[in-house]
Amino acid sequence: MPSGEAAIPHSPATLKLDGYLPYRLSVASNAVSRLIARAYEDRFGLTIPQWRLIAVLAEDGPLTQHAIGSRTVMDKVTVSRATQGLVKRSLVQRAPHDVDGRSHRLALSKAGARLYKEVAPVALEYEARLLQEFEPAAVAGLKQLLLHLERIAAELAAGDGAAASAP
Amino acid sequence: MPSGEAAIPHSPATLKLDGYLPYRLSVASNAVSRLIARAYEDRFGLTIPQWRLIAVLAEDGPLTQHAIGSRTVMDKVTVSRATQGLVKRSLVQRAPHDVDGRSHRLALSKAGARLYKEVAPVALEYEARLLQEFEPAAVAGLKQLLLHLERIAAELAAGDGAAASAP
DNA sequence: GAGATATAGTTTCATTTGAAACTATATCTC
DNA sequence: GAGATATAGTTTCAAATGAAACTATATCTC
């Protein structure tokens, strides 16, 4: 990490909670998550982890739980529990993994695929409403920024003073 | 809410989880919160609610718990617990509210103010690191967008089909 | 091929969270 | 000013979360 000199300060020298990024981010994310969680729960009986799992199976086809976890940034415990709920409702099918006896191959069932087709437009509609006042370019920029933040936060967390330069 | 016609779609007609705003937002926010939470906990023994409480008392001076809650978008239970912890460590002082017997006036103690002066630069440094690769304008835009999202999410949550037009 | 070590997934447990019930005080209506 | 109703803050309880221990299977090393 390049040492010392404070480059262009992006933040005022004095802290203002209202303009503090981690705060703004957390508050916005909570508000959105809460809205979405309620919608999925009320309309489809799905938790957010379950929804993510369905979405990723619909997009990428059959996956192991491990793959789902890394693909969707969810803990293995979270994935395990989401899976159990979905299997119980027969929205997801589990087959043994042919080459690895510890693992399973998860796939959407017919019913799961049908449900996905119902949920996806609702999901898109919520997103559209949330973003309706913004320029498409601004939205694209926001998403890029979020991805970037995520990466940097992970880097800082990994080597918070330690490994940062060496690959 | 204006009816029907789908204006300019900000989102593709097909859902891609990776580009789905609520997902990106949640993942980014979790990554940042986790980083920050660990930092505050390790270095200062503060939880995020406690940190928010200190920050807002430092900025705005004495407040009731209720005021802190609405100012920082925290549940009254969260504020209550954060307060208890801080009072126990004598970082915050509680005085009866002169006009309202149910309420209290919370203020930073000397020690609390000192701690704030230690934490604030660390907080700013984390923010600066998270944002170091971005243009100041992009950062300002992001914060605006987050505020906006928060407001819209709250509106949608309040009247999710119900009251939306009538004031 | 027999340990040793790693990985997929589950279970257990302790912590966090927030809704709902509760207590105490204010305010409003008659 | 006596209920009725609202509000500040706490406590209680149930659900969500994720770290750590655990089980079962793979892989690696000799």
mmCIF file with all atom_site columns, N, CA and C in Angstrom, chain A residues 40 43-44 46 51 54 89 91 110-126, chain B residues 15:
data_model
loop_
_atom_site.group_PDB
_atom_site.id
_atom_site.type_symbol
_atom_site.label_atom_id
_atom_site.label_alt_id
_atom_site.label_comp_id
_atom_site.label_asym_id
_atom_site.label_entity_id
_atom_site.label_seq_id
_atom_site.pdbx_PDB_ins_code
_atom_site.Cartn_x
_atom_site.Cartn_y
_atom_site.Cartn_z
_atom_site.occupancy
_atom_site.B_iso_or_equiv
_atom_site.pdbx_formal_charge
_atom_site.auth_seq_id
_atom_site.auth_comp_id
_atom_site.auth_asym_id
_atom_site.auth_atom_id
_atom_site.pdbx_PDB_model_num
ATOM 1  N N  . TYR A 1 40  ? -40.945 -10.612 -0.520  1.00 0.00 ? 40  TYR A N  1
ATOM 2  C CA . TYR A 1 40  ? -40.759 -12.018 -0.886  1.00 0.00 ? 40  TYR A CA 1
ATOM 3  C C  . TYR A 1 40  ? -41.447 -12.933 0.103   1.00 0.00 ? 40  TYR A C  1
ATOM 4  N N  . ARG A 1 43  ? -45.396 -12.543 -0.371  1.00 0.00 ? 43  ARG A N  1
ATOM 5  C CA . ARG A 1 43  ? -45.978 -13.021 -1.619  1.00 0.00 ? 43  ARG A CA 1
ATOM 6  C C  . ARG A 1 43  ? -45.616 -14.452 -1.959  1.00 0.00 ? 43  ARG A C  1
ATOM 7  N N  . PHE A 1 44  ? -44.412 -14.858 -1.562  1.00 0.00 ? 44  PHE A N  1
ATOM 8  C CA . PHE A 1 44  ? -43.942 -16.162 -2.024  1.00 0.00 ? 44  PHE A CA 1
ATOM 9  C C  . PHE A 1 44  ? -43.458 -17.063 -0.896  1.00 0.00 ? 44  PHE A C  1
ATOM 10 N N  . LEU A 1 46  ? -40.763 -16.763 0.709   1.00 0.00 ? 46  LEU A N  1
ATOM 11 C CA . LEU A 1 46  ? -39.325 -16.984 0.560   1.00 0.00 ? 46  LEU A CA 1
ATOM 12 C C  . LEU A 1 46  ? -38.524 -16.028 1.431   1.00 0.00 ? 46  LEU A C  1
ATOM 13 N N  . TRP A 1 51  ? -34.392 -16.965 -1.834  1.00 0.00 ? 51  TRP A N  1
ATOM 14 C CA . TRP A 1 51  ? -34.555 -16.301 -3.120  1.00 0.00 ? 51  TRP A CA 1
ATOM 15 C C  . TRP A 1 51  ? -33.240 -16.270 -3.901  1.00 0.00 ? 51  TRP A C  1
ATOM 16 N N  . ILE A 1 54  ? -32.595 -19.721 -5.343  1.00 0.00 ? 54  ILE A N  1
ATOM 17 C CA . ILE A 1 54  ? -33.419 -19.987 -6.522  1.00 0.00 ? 54  ILE A CA 1
ATOM 18 C C  . ILE A 1 54  ? -32.911 -19.205 -7.720  1.00 0.00 ? 54  ILE A C  1
ATOM 19 N N  . ARG A 1 89  ? -40.154 -27.821 0.464   1.00 0.00 ? 89  ARG A N  1
ATOM 20 C CA . ARG A 1 89  ? -41.268 -27.354 -0.371  1.00 0.00 ? 89  ARG A CA 1
ATOM 21 C C  . ARG A 1 89  ? -41.187 -27.899 -1.796  1.00 0.00 ? 89  ARG A C  1
ATOM 22 N N  . LEU A 1 91  ? -39.180 -27.250 -4.071  1.00 0.00 ? 91  LEU A N  1
ATOM 23 C CA . LEU A 1 91  ? -38.848 -26.258 -5.094  1.00 0.00 ? 91  LEU A CA 1
ATOM 24 C C  . LEU A 1 91  ? -37.459 -26.532 -5.644  1.00 0.00 ? 91  LEU A C  1
ATOM 25 N N  . LYS A 1 110 ? -39.435 -28.445 -11.319 1.00 0.00 ? 110 LYS A N  1
ATOM 26 C CA . LYS A 1 110 ? -40.412 -27.762 -12.180 1.00 0.00 ? 110 LYS A CA 1
ATOM 27 C C  . LYS A 1 110 ? -41.105 -26.646 -11.408 1.00 0.00 ? 110 LYS A C  1
ATOM 28 N N  . ALA A 1 111 ? -41.571 -27.016 -10.226 1.00 0.00 ? 111 ALA A N  1
ATOM 29 C CA . ALA A 1 111 ? -42.272 -26.021 -9.406  1.00 0.00 ? 111 ALA A CA 1
ATOM 30 C C  . ALA A 1 111 ? -41.353 -24.854 -9.056  1.00 0.00 ? 111 ALA A C  1
ATOM 31 N N  . GLY A 1 112 ? -40.089 -25.175 -8.791  1.00 0.00 ? 112 GLY A N  1
ATOM 32 C CA . GLY A 1 112 ? -39.126 -24.134 -8.476  1.00 0.00 ? 112 GLY A CA 1
ATOM 33 C C  . GLY A 1 112 ? -38.937 -23.185 -9.656  1.00 0.00 ? 112 GLY A C  1
ATOM 34 N N  . ALA A 1 113 ? -38.848 -23.775 -10.834 1.00 0.00 ? 113 ALA A N  1
ATOM 35 C CA . ALA A 1 113 ? -38.675 -22.957 -12.035 1.00 0.00 ? 113 ALA A CA 1
ATOM 36 C C  . ALA A 1 113 ? -39.901 -22.073 -12.253 1.00 0.00 ? 113 ALA A C  1
ATOM 37 N N  . ARG A 1 114 ? -41.063 -22.657 -12.026 1.00 0.00 ? 114 ARG A N  1
ATOM 38 C CA . ARG A 1 114 ? -42.290 -21.869 -12.161 1.00 0.00 ? 114 ARG A CA 1
ATOM 39 C C  . ARG A 1 114 ? -42.285 -20.705 -11.177 1.00 0.00 ? 114 ARG A C  1
ATOM 40 N N  . LEU A 1 115 ? -41.920 -21.008 -9.950  1.00 0.00 ? 115 LEU A N  1
ATOM 41 C CA . LEU A 1 115 ? -41.908 -19.953 -8.945  1.00 0.00 ? 115 LEU A CA 1
ATOM 42 C C  . LEU A 1 115 ? -40.927 -18.851 -9.349  1.00 0.00 ? 115 LEU A C  1
ATOM 43 N N  . TYR A 1 116 ? -39.782 -19.269 -9.814  1.00 0.00 ? 116 TYR A N  1
ATOM 44 C CA . TYR A 1 116 ? -38.792 -18.274 -10.255 1.00 0.00 ? 116 TYR A CA 1
ATOM 45 C C  . TYR A 1 116 ? -39.396 -17.346 -11.302 1.00 0.00 ? 116 TYR A C  1
ATOM 46 N N  . LYS A 1 117 ? -40.117 -17.912 -12.219 1.00 0.00 ? 117 LYS A N  1
ATOM 47 C CA . LYS A 1 117 ? -40.720 -17.083 -13.279 1.00 0.00 ? 117 LYS A CA 1
ATOM 48 C C  . LYS A 1 117 ? -41.738 -16.099 -12.720 1.00 0.00 ? 117 LYS A C  1
ATOM 49 N N  . GLU A 1 118 ? -42.310 -16.475 -11.578 1.00 0.00 ? 118 GLU A N  1
ATOM 50 C CA . GLU A 1 118 ? -43.217 -15.527 -10.929 1.00 0.00 ? 118 GLU A CA 1
ATOM 51 C C  . GLU A 1 118 ? -42.471 -14.444 -10.165 1.00 0.00 ? 118 GLU A C  1
ATOM 52 N N  . VAL A 1 119 ? -41.423 -14.858 -9.481  1.00 0.00 ? 119 VAL A N  1
ATOM 53 C CA . VAL A 1 119 ? -40.741 -13.930 -8.592  1.00 0.00 ? 119 VAL A CA 1
ATOM 54 C C  . VAL A 1 119 ? -39.910 -12.917 -9.383  1.00 0.00 ? 119 VAL A C  1
ATOM 55 N N  . ALA A 1 120 ? -39.234 -13.394 -10.419 1.00 0.00 ? 120 ALA A N  1
ATOM 56 C CA . ALA A 1 120 ? -38.283 -12.530 -11.124 1.00 0.00 ? 120 ALA A CA 1
ATOM 57 C C  . ALA A 1 120 ? -38.890 -11.190 -11.570 1.00 0.00 ? 120 ALA A C  1
ATOM 58 N N  . PRO A 1 121 ? -40.068 -11.197 -12.177 1.00 0.00 ? 121 PRO A N  1
ATOM 59 C CA . PRO A 1 121 ? -40.621 -9.908  -12.599 1.00 0.00 ? 121 PRO A CA 1
ATOM 60 C C  . PRO A 1 121 ? -40.926 -8.994  -11.419 1.00 0.00 ? 121 PRO A C  1
ATOM 61 N N  . VAL A 1 122 ? -41.340 -9.588  -10.328 1.00 0.00 ? 122 VAL A N  1
ATOM 62 C CA . VAL A 1 122 ? -41.596 -8.778  -9.133  1.00 0.00 ? 122 VAL A CA 1
ATOM 63 C C  . VAL A 1 122 ? -40.293 -8.155  -8.643  1.00 0.00 ? 122 VAL A C  1
ATOM 64 N N  . ALA A 1 123 ? -39.254 -8.974  -8.647  1.00 0.00 ? 123 ALA A N  1
ATOM 65 C CA . ALA A 1 123 ? -37.941 -8.471  -8.228  1.00 0.00 ? 123 ALA A CA 1
ATOM 66 C C  . ALA A 1 123 ? -37.516 -7.313  -9.117  1.00 0.00 ? 123 ALA A C  1
ATOM 67 N N  . LEU A 1 124 ? -37.671 -7.501  -10.411 1.00 0.00 ? 124 LEU A N  1
ATOM 68 C CA . LEU A 1 124 ? -37.270 -6.444  -11.340 1.00 0.00 ? 124 LEU A CA 1
ATOM 69 C C  . LEU A 1 124 ? -38.121 -5.196  -11.160 1.00 0.00 ? 124 LEU A C  1
ATOM 70 N N  . GLU A 1 125 ? -39.366 -5.400  -10.866 1.00 0.00 ? 125 GLU A N  1
ATOM 71 C CA . GLU A 1 125 ? -40.227 -4.244  -10.667 1.00 0.00 ? 125 GLU A CA 1
ATOM 72 C C  . GLU A 1 125 ? -39.811 -3.440  -9.434  1.00 0.00 ? 125 GLU A C  1
ATOM 73 N N  . TYR A 1 126 ? -39.479 -4.137  -8.372  1.00 0.00 ? 126 TYR A N  1
ATOM 74 C CA . TYR A 1 126 ? -38.994 -3.415  -7.194  1.00 0.00 ? 126 TYR A CA 1
ATOM 75 C C  . TYR A 1 126 ? -37.733 -2.628  -7.529  1.00 0.00 ? 126 TYR A C  1
ATOM 76 N N  . LEU B 1 15  ? -33.578 -11.095 -15.326 1.00 0.00 ? 15  LEU B N  1
ATOM 77 C CA . LEU B 1 15  ? -32.890 -10.813 -14.075 1.00 0.00 ? 15  LEU B CA 1
ATOM 78 C C  . LEU B 1 15  ? -31.496 -11.435 -14.074 1.00 0.00 ? 15  LEU B C  1
#
